[in-house]
Amino acid sequence: MIDELERTYRRLPRGRTILAVLVAVHVVVKLALLPKVGHTPLVGDEASYVDGGRALSNLVRDLVSFGPVDSAELERNVIGSGWFMPGMSALLTPLFVVDPDASVFVIRCYIGVLTTVLLLLAMRSVRRTFGDLYAALLLVFPGLLPMWLLFSYGAWGDLVAGLLIAMLVAHLVTIFRQVRSGAAFSLREGAWLGLVGIAVVYLRSSATLLVGGMFVVLLASAVVLLRRRERWQAVAALAVAGSVFFALLAPWSIAASQSLGGRVVTTTSVPTVLANTFGDYDRICFGECDPESTIWFSPLRYAREVARATDSSEVAVQVEMSHYARADVTPHSYTRDVLQNFRAYALEPAGYNDQLMLPDDEDTFTYWFATIGTSVMWYAALLVAAWVLLLATRRSFDSQVLSIVLKLGLGALFTQPFVHLASGRYWPTAAPLLALAAGLWLQVRTERRVAVGVGHDRPVGEHAAGTPTPAAVHRGLYWVQLFLVCATIVLVAGVLLLAL
């Protein structure tokens, strides 16, 4: 039965040829879209990441030449208000080391090449872990998704974080298989987990919940499934993962905390975001803010002025302002805003078309190709995501583990509408996980068909000496899935009922 499953869902006929063709199509379509986005001015947060990249490139020059470091520039353009972690700026640094005055077109070309390379690396990781079919699905979605291709030229960190998350999930599932067989994973693998995890957080700070959740689940699995010696080895490897993660997070956290005069772990934007998303904007600045500025920078300037006048931290002032603005928030108003955020996050996938394309490209074939093509593919993927969130399979160990990991991953990313003003800019982080969800859907269907064909309905898996029996393991994983399904249903029903 296992051999038949391998042939059916892990391999494709002429798999390498199909993958090569999909890569070629990805490159052709992406190049075709370059003229539509290549000269588009930097949008929103892109400017901050680009400024940070230029500042970091100047730091590299100062260090190489043994000259004085311009700490004021770093504080101004890298730390800034503490809203953006410098992961994307670090990726842009090599470009600005070579070309300090790189134009917008050169920046977008550089990012376009970088994201394609990362897509291929993610595809390679997924192929090693799950097989040709999963890799092909990743190249189709998001690799051929029009709006994702447009976003792949952007200087935001969301899309890159999504590709790294796919690599993280693939590595985690590989480790879960080792743990299932009774073997612990090495310190080197633990260090790699920590490195990928902190890279994800530096690119998208809101993914901290996802990374932390994955580490906790892996720790629990190692404690339950491994024998004493292997268990301690796994715990040591996870300790290395945590050490790498926090050691690389510390420089940013310490620098931002010292610069802003308050404790900063990742970013400082949460209080202002909560106020703008769920509070009364006319109360954010303990009254109305400057109407001639944006909803982001006006509260920031006010917080800095208050901090100077009261000799306190602007971070602490922002927290007080946020509490004041949200004083009248009720469960009804909160859940109503959550639903509006979710609509912007998940139901408007082509919402950034106008920002990423030049005005002359509106109502052109490319514009409607991006809008309609993205909408059709995205809504189909959302249906698969809903299926995964409600899935509780008793089939193979692989399908059960991936079901749990995808539930946790998608759930962590879908928390954004609960805490942050959402838009169609953020879904690229979740897109690679939706490709894995589509692969799981095909895999579970195949497993059911094969189980019926061989006349039994038992989960497949090998038993390792000294570990829980296969039946016990599968039963435990089934109950974990069922718990997550029930939690999802209760959460969705609660939000809908409170919003009525």
CSV table of C-alpha atoms in Angstrom, one decimal, residues 253 256-264 268 313-316:
chain,number,residue,atom,x,y,z
A,253,SER,CA,15.8,44.1,20.2
A,256,ALA,CA,15.6,49.3,19.1
A,257,SER,CA,15.0,49.3,22.9
A,258,GLN,CA,17.9,51.7,23.5
A,259,SER,CA,16.9,54.0,20.6
A,260,LEU,CA,13.2,54.2,21.6
A,261,GLY,CA,13.6,54.3,25.3
A,262,GLY,CA,11.3,51.3,26.0
A,263,ARG,CA,11.3,47.5,25.7
A,264,VAL,CA,11.1,46.4,22.1
A,268,THR,CA,6.5,48.8,18.3
A,313,SER,CA,9.3,56.7,26.5
A,314,GLU,CA,7.4,57.2,23.2
A,315,VAL,CA,6.6,53.4,23.3
A,316,ALA,CA,4.9,53.9,26.7
